[in-house]
């Protein structure tokens, strides 16, 4: 059985896609069979894995509308040589899914049902959610066993967190009893900032061991990588940001399958 994690935070630009892409690639580099699901019409995770969103014949959109299977829509990421990173890609079509699903039955469970058919083929399935608590994110949360929440250690980060935690609680109560918060990941971390240190300490106090030990620093190589169609961990493996994501992947594997 695969471990399915949604990378979610309704706040925009907090590092969801960077986390989803780099964790997925790092897991694949560790020989874990990994599927990255792009649930954002922006298609950034798709592009970040070297798959061209402009030339997709089938994408996650058709999967949600039950016009295609995951097996027919996924692609092998050309960015990871061992072929262990697969992508269920997205592009702007996906923006229409929200409206088109409104009158459909089991609309929040479409992704869950589609992924069930490929479950045995993967060790990890990661879902990159869009920056909203929409039907798309709801599909991600219904399909997942756990949520990974990337966050910047700044004052407003904590405010947004309570909305997300409440949504996760509601989904847990009504739609998906498996769902739990796997952990909070500190990203774009600036160790020189006093505020960062304060917020980081508050997080640890409040969430205890739900805060991942791995910390992702602000690192320009991670931001440059997508324009080469590569995850940061492939583009410049030695860079501080890449090393942090590789460390995070090891922590993740350890949490899921303790030695
Ligand atoms: P959205 O809400 O739009 O989907 P997101 O939460 O997925 O955004 P990203 O796209 O991953 O966020 O990151 C936002 C921007 O910050 C991007 O330009 C990305 O390259 C940059 N970025 C992310 N993480 C880091 C980091 N650790 N160091 C430097 N830049 C980063
Ligand atoms: Mg994103």
XYZ file of C-alpha atoms and ligand atoms in Angstrom:
291
model
C 0.000 0.000 0.000
C 1.248 3.468 -0.802
C 1.526 6.328 1.667
C -0.528 9.205 0.286
C 0.257 12.738 1.452
C -1.297 16.036 0.453
C 0.973 19.074 0.539
C -1.438 21.810 1.516
C -1.668 25.367 2.797
C -4.349 27.725 1.533
C -1.871 30.557 1.676
C -0.262 31.312 -1.693
C 3.442 31.158 -2.395
C 4.475 29.423 0.817
C 6.483 26.667 -0.852
C 3.912 23.902 -1.433
C 4.965 23.129 -4.970
C 8.683 23.401 -4.227
C 8.154 20.979 -1.341
C 5.987 18.548 -3.321
C 8.368 18.452 -6.288
C 11.563 18.161 -4.268
C 10.237 15.652 -1.778
C 8.841 13.531 -4.635
C 12.133 13.660 -6.542
C 14.180 12.973 -3.402
C 12.010 9.932 -2.612
C 12.415 8.673 -6.190
C 16.201 9.162 -5.938
C 15.996 6.930 -2.823
C 14.429 4.201 -4.993
C 10.896 4.863 -3.717
C 8.288 4.451 -6.452
C 6.651 7.852 -6.347
C 3.674 9.524 -8.016
C 3.314 13.304 -7.841
C -0.234 14.509 -8.448
C -0.506 18.108 -9.619
C -3.859 19.415 -8.356
C -3.211 23.051 -9.266
C -4.359 24.611 -12.579
C -1.122 26.633 -12.501
C 0.658 23.380 -13.439
C 3.849 24.386 -11.645
C 4.557 20.933 -10.231
C 4.092 19.497 -13.722
C 6.607 21.913 -15.249
C 8.971 21.522 -12.299
C 9.259 17.810 -13.108
C 10.108 18.507 -16.745
C 6.667 17.732 -18.171
C 5.314 20.380 -20.565
C 1.846 21.427 -19.380
C 1.078 22.994 -22.785
C 1.241 19.703 -24.643
C -0.827 17.430 -22.404
C -3.345 15.139 -24.087
C -4.690 13.879 -20.793
C -4.260 15.309 -17.341
C -5.672 15.102 -13.848
C -8.665 17.061 -15.171
C -9.896 14.111 -17.248
C -9.209 11.811 -14.309
C -11.423 13.870 -11.968
C -14.207 13.930 -14.538
C -13.838 10.154 -15.062
C -12.870 10.521 -18.707
C -9.454 8.909 -18.143
C -7.592 6.632 -15.702
C -4.468 7.574 -13.795
C -2.640 4.920 -15.828
C -3.557 6.696 -19.044
C -2.829 10.224 -17.853
C 0.400 9.898 -15.870
C 3.850 10.483 -17.309
C 7.337 9.434 -16.276
C 9.310 12.505 -15.229
C 12.311 12.876 -17.532
C 14.090 14.771 -14.750
C 14.811 11.706 -12.586
C 16.920 9.185 -14.474
C 15.866 6.018 -12.672
C 12.293 6.485 -13.931
C 10.807 6.190 -10.439
C 9.135 9.592 -10.440
C 5.762 9.648 -12.185
C 3.602 12.750 -12.592
C -0.150 13.059 -12.948
C 0.020 16.429 -14.676
C -2.240 19.478 -14.669
C -2.804 22.591 -16.723
C -5.389 25.355 -16.998
C -8.146 22.893 -17.949
C -8.257 21.972 -14.289
C -9.689 25.381 -13.384
C -12.949 24.242 -15.012
C -13.191 21.096 -12.893
C -14.337 23.050 -9.886
C -17.543 24.150 -11.612
C -18.060 20.966 -13.601
C -17.915 18.816 -10.484
C -20.544 20.810 -8.593
C -23.482 18.654 -9.645
C -21.610 15.368 -9.793
C -21.948 12.565 -7.299
C -19.056 11.647 -4.988
C -17.354 14.786 -6.199
C -14.902 15.029 -3.306
C -13.866 11.393 -3.710
C -12.934 11.373 -7.390
C -9.190 11.515 -6.828
C -9.325 8.953 -4.019
C -11.166 6.471 -6.217
C -8.840 7.042 -9.170
C -5.695 6.594 -7.061
C -7.015 3.367 -5.517
C -6.454 1.643 -8.865
C -2.715 2.387 -8.915
C -2.110 2.161 -5.179
C -0.019 -1.028 -5.363
C 2.334 0.512 -7.933
C 3.716 3.184 -5.606
C 5.460 3.567 -2.277
C 4.512 7.245 -2.056
C 1.860 9.403 -3.678
C 2.212 13.164 -3.094
C -0.502 15.643 -3.976
C 0.381 19.283 -4.660
C -2.717 21.294 -3.655
C -3.669 24.748 -4.949
C -3.655 27.809 -2.656
C -7.302 27.581 -1.600
C -9.633 25.417 0.426
C -11.544 24.514 -2.742
C -13.101 21.359 -4.208
C -9.675 20.516 -5.642
C -7.991 20.732 -2.246
C -10.902 18.791 -0.774
C -10.223 16.006 -3.303
C -6.596 16.042 -2.203
C -7.518 15.834 1.487
C -10.049 13.050 0.880
C -7.490 10.980 -1.033
C -4.685 11.385 1.510
C -3.628 9.599 4.685
C -1.901 12.695 5.885
C -1.161 16.337 5.287
C 2.236 17.950 5.044
C 2.014 21.682 5.731
C 4.862 23.844 4.497
C 5.060 27.189 6.214
C 7.224 30.234 6.482
C 8.004 31.246 10.008
C 6.370 34.666 9.956
C 3.678 36.227 12.058
C 0.713 35.746 9.716
C 1.610 32.131 9.043
C 0.120 31.130 12.392
C -3.164 32.899 11.687
C -3.767 31.020 8.455
C -2.811 27.778 10.108
C -5.929 27.614 12.292
C -8.216 27.731 9.208
C -6.305 24.878 7.661
C -6.285 22.846 10.868
C -10.067 23.338 11.200
C -10.621 22.225 7.612
C -8.514 19.135 8.197
C -10.563 18.380 11.348
C -13.817 18.724 9.407
C -12.614 16.478 6.600
C -11.428 13.980 9.201
C -14.846 13.997 10.897
C -17.035 13.876 7.795
C -15.182 12.479 4.827
C -11.883 10.790 5.602
C -11.259 9.239 9.001
C -7.703 8.304 7.925
C -6.623 11.909 7.594
C -4.120 13.356 10.011
C -1.503 16.067 10.063
C 1.804 14.364 9.366
C 3.778 17.443 10.045
C 4.656 21.059 9.617
C 7.674 21.827 7.501
C 9.548 25.064 8.038
C 10.532 26.430 4.628
C 12.344 29.490 3.256
C 13.967 29.582 6.652
C 16.214 32.496 7.505
C 18.212 31.648 10.637
C 19.361 35.266 11.048
C 15.832 36.601 11.598
C 14.670 36.990 15.187
C 11.028 36.731 14.161
C 11.740 33.464 12.357
C 13.324 32.062 15.514
C 10.369 33.192 17.649
C 7.711 31.774 15.358
C 9.711 28.592 14.953
C 9.889 28.178 18.745
C 6.128 28.821 19.039
C 5.452 26.158 16.436
C 7.528 23.607 18.309
C 5.784 24.492 21.560
C 2.332 24.209 20.047
C 2.751 21.266 17.705
C 5.600 19.340 19.365
C 6.836 16.409 17.299
C 4.430 17.338 14.508
C 7.096 19.834 13.468
C 9.565 18.092 11.164
C 13.193 18.145 12.262
C 14.309 18.980 8.751
C 14.294 22.707 8.029
C 14.429 24.071 4.470
C 16.552 27.227 4.161
C 15.883 30.031 1.731
C 18.091 29.052 -1.187
C 18.107 30.591 -4.640
C 19.082 27.306 -6.349
C 15.676 25.875 -5.387
C 13.984 28.851 -7.055
C 16.113 28.583 -10.198
C 15.572 24.874 -10.793
C 11.987 25.003 -12.208
C 13.054 27.137 -15.174
C 15.271 24.185 -16.191
C 12.389 21.743 -15.791
C 14.190 20.091 -12.909
C 13.563 19.595 -9.188
C 16.174 21.392 -7.070
C 17.491 18.064 -5.759
C 18.411 17.119 -9.337
C 19.439 20.556 -10.609
C 22.036 21.198 -7.916
C 22.160 18.359 -5.470
C 24.972 19.870 -3.429
C 23.134 23.144 -2.736
C 21.933 23.764 0.811
C 18.256 23.722 -0.178
C 18.582 20.440 -2.063
C 20.469 18.845 0.834
C 17.680 19.921 3.186
C 15.006 18.296 0.999
C 17.072 15.094 0.758
C 17.247 15.101 4.549
C 13.500 15.715 4.716
C 12.890 12.708 2.448
C 14.944 10.519 4.788
C 12.875 11.768 7.741
C 9.688 11.021 5.821
C 10.728 7.465 4.956
C 11.687 6.941 8.592
C 8.270 8.195 9.807
C 6.345 6.014 7.386
C 8.453 2.891 7.750
C 10.431 3.029 11.011
C 13.505 0.785 10.827
P 1.127 28.654 -4.860
O 0.322 28.943 -3.649
O 1.064 29.725 -5.906
O 0.873 27.294 -5.427
P 3.378 27.520 -3.531
O 2.888 27.499 -2.139
O 3.297 26.275 -4.303
O 2.671 28.682 -4.367
P 6.064 27.728 -4.456
O 5.626 27.914 -5.860
O 6.687 26.431 -4.100
O 4.872 28.058 -3.470
O 7.105 28.865 -4.014
C 6.800 30.239 -4.203
C 8.082 30.932 -4.708
O 9.098 30.831 -3.733
C 8.637 30.295 -5.969
O 9.168 31.289 -6.787
C 9.736 29.391 -5.449
O 10.746 29.175 -6.401
C 10.228 30.153 -4.255
N 10.767 29.264 -3.199
C 10.125 28.234 -2.611
N 10.894 27.673 -1.655
C 12.060 28.377 -1.649
C 13.259 28.303 -0.877
N 13.416 27.383 0.091
N 14.237 29.190 -1.137
C 14.081 30.138 -2.109
N 12.990 30.257 -2.846
C 11.978 29.398 -2.632
Mg 2.016 25.746 -5.896
